[in-house]
Coordinates of C-alpha atoms and ligand atoms in Angstrom, one line a residue:
M1 CA 0.1 0.0 0.0
A2 CA 3.0 2.2 0.7
T3 CA 4.1 2.0 -2.8
A4 CA 0.7 2.9 -4.2
A5 CA 0.7 6.1 -2.0
A6 CA 4.2 7.1 -3.2
H7 CA 2.9 6.7 -6.6
R8 CA 0.1 9.2 -6.1
T9 CA 2.5 11.6 -4.4
A10 CA 4.9 11.2 -7.1
G11 CA 2.3 12.1 -9.6
T12 CA 1.2 15.1 -7.6
Q13 CA 4.7 16.5 -7.5
R14 CA 5.3 16.1 -11.2
Y15 CA 2.0 17.8 -11.8
D16 CA 3.2 20.7 -9.9
G17 CA 5.9 21.2 -12.5
R18 CA 8.8 20.2 -10.5
E19 CA 11.2 18.1 -12.5
A20 CA 12.1 14.8 -10.7
A21 CA 15.5 15.3 -9.2
E22 CA 18.5 12.7 -9.6
G23 CA 17.5 9.8 -7.3
E24 CA 13.9 10.7 -7.2
Q25 CA 13.4 9.3 -10.7
D26 CA 14.1 5.6 -9.4
A27 CA 11.6 6.0 -6.7
Y28 CA 8.9 7.3 -9.1
Q29 CA 9.8 4.4 -11.5
R30 CA 9.5 1.8 -8.6
A31 CA 6.1 3.3 -7.6
F32 CA 4.9 3.2 -11.2
D33 CA 5.9 -0.4 -11.5
A34 CA 4.2 -1.3 -8.2
A35 CA 1.0 0.3 -9.2
V36 CA 0.9 -1.6 -12.5
A37 CA 1.9 -4.8 -10.9
A38 CA -1.0 -4.1 -8.3
D39 CA -3.5 -3.6 -11.2
E40 CA -4.0 -0.1 -10.2
R41 CA -5.0 2.5 -12.8
I42 CA -2.4 5.1 -13.9
E43 CA -4.2 8.5 -14.0
P44 CA -3.2 11.7 -16.0
R45 CA -1.6 13.4 -13.1
D46 CA 0.5 10.5 -12.0
W47 CA 4.1 10.1 -12.9
M48 CA 4.8 7.7 -15.9
P49 CA 7.7 6.7 -17.9
E50 CA 8.0 8.9 -21.1
A51 CA 8.0 5.6 -23.2
Y52 CA 4.7 4.5 -21.6
R53 CA 3.2 8.0 -22.4
A54 CA 4.4 7.9 -26.1
T55 CA 3.1 4.3 -26.5
L56 CA -0.2 5.3 -25.3
V57 CA -0.5 8.4 -27.4
R58 CA 0.5 6.4 -30.5
Q59 CA -2.0 3.6 -29.8
I60 CA -4.9 5.8 -28.7
A61 CA -4.3 8.1 -31.8
Q62 CA -4.3 5.2 -34.2
H63 CA -7.4 4.0 -32.5
A64 CA -9.2 7.4 -32.7
H65 CA -8.1 7.8 -36.4
S66 CA -9.6 4.4 -37.2
E67 CA -12.9 5.3 -35.7
I68 CA -13.2 8.4 -37.8
I69 CA -11.8 7.0 -41.0
G70 CA -14.0 3.9 -40.5
M71 CA -17.1 6.2 -40.8
Q72 CA -16.3 6.4 -44.7
P73 CA -16.7 2.9 -46.1
E74 CA -20.1 2.6 -44.5
A75 CA -21.4 6.2 -45.0
N76 CA -20.8 5.3 -48.5
W77 CA -24.1 3.3 -48.3
I78 CA -26.3 5.6 -46.1
T79 CA -28.1 7.3 -49.3
R80 CA -28.6 3.8 -50.7
A81 CA -29.8 1.9 -47.8
P82 CA -32.7 -0.4 -48.9
S83 CA -35.2 0.8 -46.3
L84 CA -35.8 3.6 -43.9
R85 CA -35.2 1.3 -41.0
R86 CA -31.9 0.3 -42.4
K87 CA -30.9 3.9 -43.1
A88 CA -31.7 4.9 -39.6
I89 CA -29.7 2.1 -38.2
L90 CA -26.7 2.7 -40.3
M91 CA -26.8 6.5 -39.5
A92 CA -26.9 5.8 -36.0
K93 CA -24.0 3.5 -36.2
V94 CA -21.8 5.9 -38.3
Q95 CA -22.5 8.6 -35.7
D96 CA -21.5 6.2 -32.8
E97 CA -18.1 5.9 -34.7
A98 CA -17.6 9.7 -34.7
G99 CA -18.3 9.5 -30.9
H100 CA -15.7 6.8 -30.4
G101 CA -13.2 9.0 -32.1
L102 CA -14.0 12.0 -29.9
Y103 CA -13.7 10.1 -26.6
L104 CA -10.3 8.8 -27.8
Y105 CA -9.0 12.1 -28.9
S106 CA -9.9 13.3 -25.5
A107 CA -8.2 10.4 -23.8
A108 CA -5.0 11.4 -25.8
E109 CA -5.4 14.9 -24.7
T110 CA -5.1 13.9 -21.0
L111 CA -1.6 12.6 -22.0
G112 CA -0.8 16.1 -23.2
T113 CA -1.2 15.8 -26.9
G114 CA -3.9 17.8 -28.5
R115 CA -6.3 16.7 -31.1
E116 CA -5.1 19.4 -33.6
E117 CA -1.6 17.8 -33.6
L118 CA -3.0 14.2 -33.9
L119 CA -5.2 15.2 -36.8
D120 CA -2.3 16.8 -38.6
K121 CA -0.3 13.7 -38.3
L122 CA -3.0 11.7 -39.7
H123 CA -3.7 14.0 -42.6
T124 CA -0.1 13.9 -43.4
G125 CA 0.5 10.3 -43.1
R126 CA 2.7 10.3 -40.1
Q127 CA 0.2 8.3 -37.9
K128 CA -1.8 5.4 -39.1
Y129 CA -5.3 4.0 -38.8
S130 CA -6.5 0.5 -39.1
S131 CA -5.7 -0.9 -42.5
I132 CA -9.1 -2.5 -42.8
F133 CA -10.7 0.8 -43.8
N134 CA -8.7 0.9 -47.1
Y135 CA -10.9 -1.7 -48.6
P136 CA -13.9 -0.6 -50.6
T137 CA -17.6 -1.3 -49.6
L138 CA -18.8 -2.7 -53.1
T139 CA -22.4 -3.8 -52.2
W140 CA -25.0 -3.2 -49.6
A141 CA -24.1 -6.7 -48.0
D142 CA -20.6 -5.0 -47.1
V143 CA -22.4 -3.1 -44.4
G144 CA -23.5 -6.4 -42.9
A145 CA -20.0 -7.9 -43.2
I146 CA -18.3 -4.9 -41.7
G147 CA -20.7 -4.9 -38.7
W148 CA -20.3 -8.7 -38.1
L149 CA -16.6 -9.1 -38.8
V150 CA -14.9 -5.8 -38.4
D151 CA -16.8 -4.6 -35.4
G152 CA -16.7 -8.1 -34.1
A153 CA -12.8 -8.1 -34.4
A154 CA -12.9 -4.6 -32.8
I155 CA -14.7 -5.9 -29.8
T156 CA -12.4 -8.8 -29.4
N157 CA -9.6 -6.5 -29.3
Q158 CA -11.3 -3.8 -27.1
V159 CA -13.0 -5.7 -24.4
P160 CA -9.5 -6.4 -22.7
L161 CA -8.7 -2.7 -23.2
C162 CA -11.4 -2.1 -20.5
R163 CA -8.8 -3.3 -18.1
C164 CA -5.9 -1.3 -19.6
S165 CA -3.6 0.3 -17.0
Y166 CA -4.2 3.8 -18.2
G167 CA -7.5 5.0 -16.5
P168 CA -8.9 7.4 -19.2
Y169 CA -8.4 4.9 -22.0
A170 CA -9.8 2.0 -20.0
R171 CA -13.0 4.0 -19.1
A172 CA -13.5 5.3 -22.6
M173 CA -13.5 1.5 -23.8
V174 CA -16.4 0.6 -21.5
R175 CA -18.9 2.6 -23.4
V176 CA -17.2 1.9 -26.8
C177 CA -17.5 -1.7 -26.3
K178 CA -21.4 -1.6 -25.5
E179 CA -21.9 0.3 -28.7
E180 CA -19.6 -1.9 -30.7
S181 CA -21.7 -4.9 -29.5
F182 CA -24.7 -3.3 -31.1
H183 CA -22.8 -2.8 -34.2
Q184 CA -21.9 -6.3 -34.5
R185 CA -25.3 -7.5 -33.8
Q186 CA -26.9 -5.2 -36.5
G187 CA -24.3 -6.5 -39.0
Y188 CA -25.2 -10.1 -38.1
E189 CA -28.9 -9.5 -38.4
L190 CA -28.5 -7.7 -41.8
L191 CA -26.4 -10.6 -43.1
L192 CA -29.0 -13.2 -41.8
A193 CA -31.7 -11.3 -43.7
L194 CA -29.8 -11.3 -46.9
S195 CA -28.7 -15.1 -46.3
R196 CA -32.3 -16.1 -46.0
G197 CA -33.4 -13.9 -48.9
T198 CA -33.3 -14.6 -52.6
P199 CA -30.4 -16.6 -54.2
E200 CA -29.1 -13.3 -55.3
Q201 CA -29.1 -11.8 -51.9
H202 CA -27.7 -14.9 -50.4
A203 CA -24.8 -14.8 -53.0
M204 CA -24.3 -11.0 -52.2
A205 CA -23.9 -12.0 -48.5
Q206 CA -21.5 -14.8 -49.2
D207 CA -19.3 -12.5 -51.6
A208 CA -19.1 -9.8 -48.9
V209 CA -18.0 -12.3 -46.3
D210 CA -15.5 -13.9 -48.8
R211 CA -13.9 -10.3 -49.2
W212 CA -13.9 -9.2 -45.5
W213 CA -12.9 -12.4 -43.8
W214 CA -9.1 -12.3 -44.2
P215 CA -8.6 -8.4 -43.7
S216 CA -10.5 -9.0 -40.5
L217 CA -8.0 -11.5 -39.3
M218 CA -5.3 -9.1 -40.2
M219 CA -6.9 -6.6 -37.8
F220 CA -5.3 -8.1 -34.9
G221 CA -1.8 -7.2 -36.3
P222 CA 1.3 -9.2 -37.2
P223 CA 2.0 -12.6 -35.6
D224 CA 3.5 -12.4 -32.1
D225 CA 7.0 -13.1 -33.1
E226 CA 6.9 -10.1 -35.5
S227 CA 4.9 -7.8 -33.3
A228 CA 7.4 -5.0 -32.3
H229 CA 5.4 -3.3 -29.4
S230 CA 3.6 -6.3 -28.0
A231 CA 5.9 -7.4 -25.2
Q232 CA 6.5 -4.0 -23.7
S233 CA 2.7 -3.2 -24.0
M234 CA 1.8 -6.4 -22.2
A235 CA 4.4 -5.7 -19.5
W236 CA 2.7 -2.3 -18.9
K237 CA -0.7 -4.0 -19.0
I238 CA -1.9 -1.7 -21.8
K239 CA -2.3 -5.0 -23.7
R240 CA -3.6 -8.0 -21.9
H241 CA -3.5 -10.7 -24.7
S242 CA -1.1 -11.2 -27.7
N243 CA -2.2 -10.6 -31.2
D244 CA -2.3 -14.3 -32.0
E245 CA -4.4 -15.2 -29.0
L246 CA -6.9 -12.5 -29.8
R247 CA -7.1 -13.7 -33.5
Q248 CA -7.7 -17.3 -32.4
R249 CA -10.5 -16.1 -30.0
F250 CA -12.1 -14.2 -32.9
V251 CA -12.0 -17.2 -35.2
D252 CA -13.5 -19.6 -32.6
I253 CA -16.4 -17.0 -32.0
C254 CA -17.0 -16.6 -35.8
V255 CA -17.2 -20.3 -36.9
P256 CA -20.5 -21.2 -35.1
Q257 CA -22.1 -17.8 -36.0
A258 CA -21.1 -18.3 -39.8
E259 CA -23.0 -21.6 -39.6
S260 CA -26.1 -20.0 -38.0
L261 CA -25.8 -17.6 -40.8
G262 CA -25.8 -20.2 -43.5
L263 CA -22.7 -18.7 -44.9
T264 CA -19.2 -20.2 -45.2
L265 CA -15.8 -18.7 -44.2
P266 CA -13.4 -18.7 -47.2
D267 CA -10.7 -21.0 -45.7
P268 CA -10.4 -24.5 -46.7
D269 CA -8.0 -25.2 -43.9
L270 CA -10.4 -24.0 -41.1
K271 CA -11.3 -27.0 -38.9
W272 CA -11.8 -28.0 -35.4
N273 CA -8.7 -29.2 -33.6
E274 CA -9.8 -31.7 -30.9
D275 CA -6.4 -31.5 -29.1
R276 CA -6.0 -27.8 -29.0
G277 CA -9.8 -27.2 -28.4
Q278 CA -9.6 -24.5 -31.0
H279 CA -9.9 -24.1 -34.6
D280 CA -7.0 -24.5 -37.0
F281 CA -7.0 -22.0 -39.7
G282 CA -5.1 -21.2 -43.0
A283 CA -2.1 -19.0 -43.4
I284 CA -2.6 -15.2 -43.7
D285 CA -1.3 -13.5 -46.6
W286 CA 0.9 -11.0 -44.7
S287 CA 2.3 -9.5 -48.1
E288 CA -1.0 -8.0 -48.7
F289 CA -1.3 -6.6 -45.1
K290 CA 2.1 -5.0 -45.7
E291 CA 1.1 -3.5 -49.0
V292 CA -2.0 -1.9 -47.6
L293 CA 0.0 -0.7 -44.6
K294 CA 2.5 1.0 -47.0
G295 CA -0.3 2.9 -48.5
N296 CA -1.0 0.7 -51.6
G297 CA -4.5 -0.6 -50.5
P298 CA -7.4 0.0 -52.8
C299 CA -8.7 3.1 -50.9
N300 CA -5.8 4.4 -48.9
E301 CA -5.6 7.7 -51.0
Q302 CA -9.3 8.2 -51.2
R303 CA -9.8 7.9 -47.5
I304 CA -7.2 10.5 -46.6
T305 CA -8.2 13.0 -49.4
Q306 CA -11.8 12.8 -48.2
R307 CA -10.8 13.2 -44.5
T308 CA -8.7 16.3 -45.3
R309 CA -11.4 17.8 -47.4
A310 CA -13.9 17.3 -44.6
H311 CA -11.6 18.8 -42.0
E312 CA -10.9 22.0 -44.3
E313 CA -14.7 22.3 -45.1
G314 CA -15.5 22.2 -41.3
A315 CA -12.8 24.9 -40.5
W316 CA -15.7 27.6 -40.1
V317 CA -17.5 25.4 -37.6
R318 CA -14.5 25.1 -35.3
E319 CA -13.8 28.8 -35.6
A320 CA -17.4 29.7 -34.8
A321 CA -17.4 27.3 -32.0
A322 CA -14.2 28.9 -30.7
A323 CA -15.5 32.5 -31.0
H324 CA -18.7 31.6 -29.4
A325 CA -16.8 30.1 -26.4
A326 CA -14.5 33.1 -26.1
K327 CA -17.5 35.5 -26.2
H328 CA -19.4 33.4 -23.6
S329 CA -16.4 33.4 -21.1
R330 CA -15.8 37.3 -21.5
E331 CA -19.5 38.0 -20.9
N332 CA -19.8 35.4 -18.2
P333 CA -16.7 34.6 -16.2
E334 CA -18.6 31.8 -14.4
S335 CA -19.5 30.3 -17.7
R336 CA -19.3 26.8 -16.8
E337 CA -21.8 27.2 -13.9
S338 CA -24.1 29.2 -16.0
R339 CA -24.0 26.7 -18.9
E340 CA -25.0 24.0 -16.4
T341 CA -27.9 26.0 -15.1
G342 CA -29.0 26.9 -18.6
A343 CA -28.8 23.3 -19.6
Q344 CA -31.2 22.6 -16.7
Q345 CA -33.7 25.3 -17.7
A346 CA -33.6 24.2 -21.4
Ligands
FE2_401 FE1 -16.1 2.1 -33.0
FE2_402 FE1 -18.3 0.1 -34.4

């Protein structure tokens, strides 16, 4: 318990702006290590190693960028949704993804890196987003396949992040995962409707699953022995399971779901392994993954062009919001309190 208290004290001192003196650094590090070992949460004001901070900023930024770039492939179908019900569901889902991006940019801000800087890095290709969003959405069934497989893979990845050692990230994940689980179910339900529909609809659903299956498996990242950041992230308890463990879990979840959907997964090597109590599956084409990562996927350029244009076209909204906030705080120094009262009256 003494170490945990020291950890908090260390954090407070750092927050007060006093640089750790020689010798103190070790004590801070020991307190941080003890807090992580005891499964305590690291909070924004606590002392943390700079490498831990940088790793979190990189991961949270990449996650935030994926949420907002991920709006594009599905938004492509909003105007062509086959019914009002489907359109309403899809719009709600795409809006949820915008919300996820916002929570995550806010989580990164607690580490001292602003949204403006992160967006600039996204737009200039210095930070990445999930490669899965560089594939095109060719038919309406892709909306179902993305919900079932892409959101499904995202949940498998993100549920353990609810226990991540960094408090703001872990707490953001709780709500994100609840919404992702709705996304996954709407995708499954959409595919089920198509699978049980006309032969053409069934074929369209199967084609979408054929195209999205392998990229979904790649979402878990490179195999464990090639994953550069994995071991350190697991030691810091940012990550709780390895890429290969999560990928295996996802495959085992999807196989019975595909059966109930009446669809097949495009892998002739996929079969139950009695000894392991898990499914064996075929080799992943990592050369495709690396090409998409390098920027040579089908939609890399289109995604960034569209994002940058949206950002530029939205500049007046940000300026207006900032001007309004400045005016409000000049007119009413207790603006926060008055906003809250105003909200109650509204
Ligand atoms: Fe999301
Ligand atoms: Fe989602």
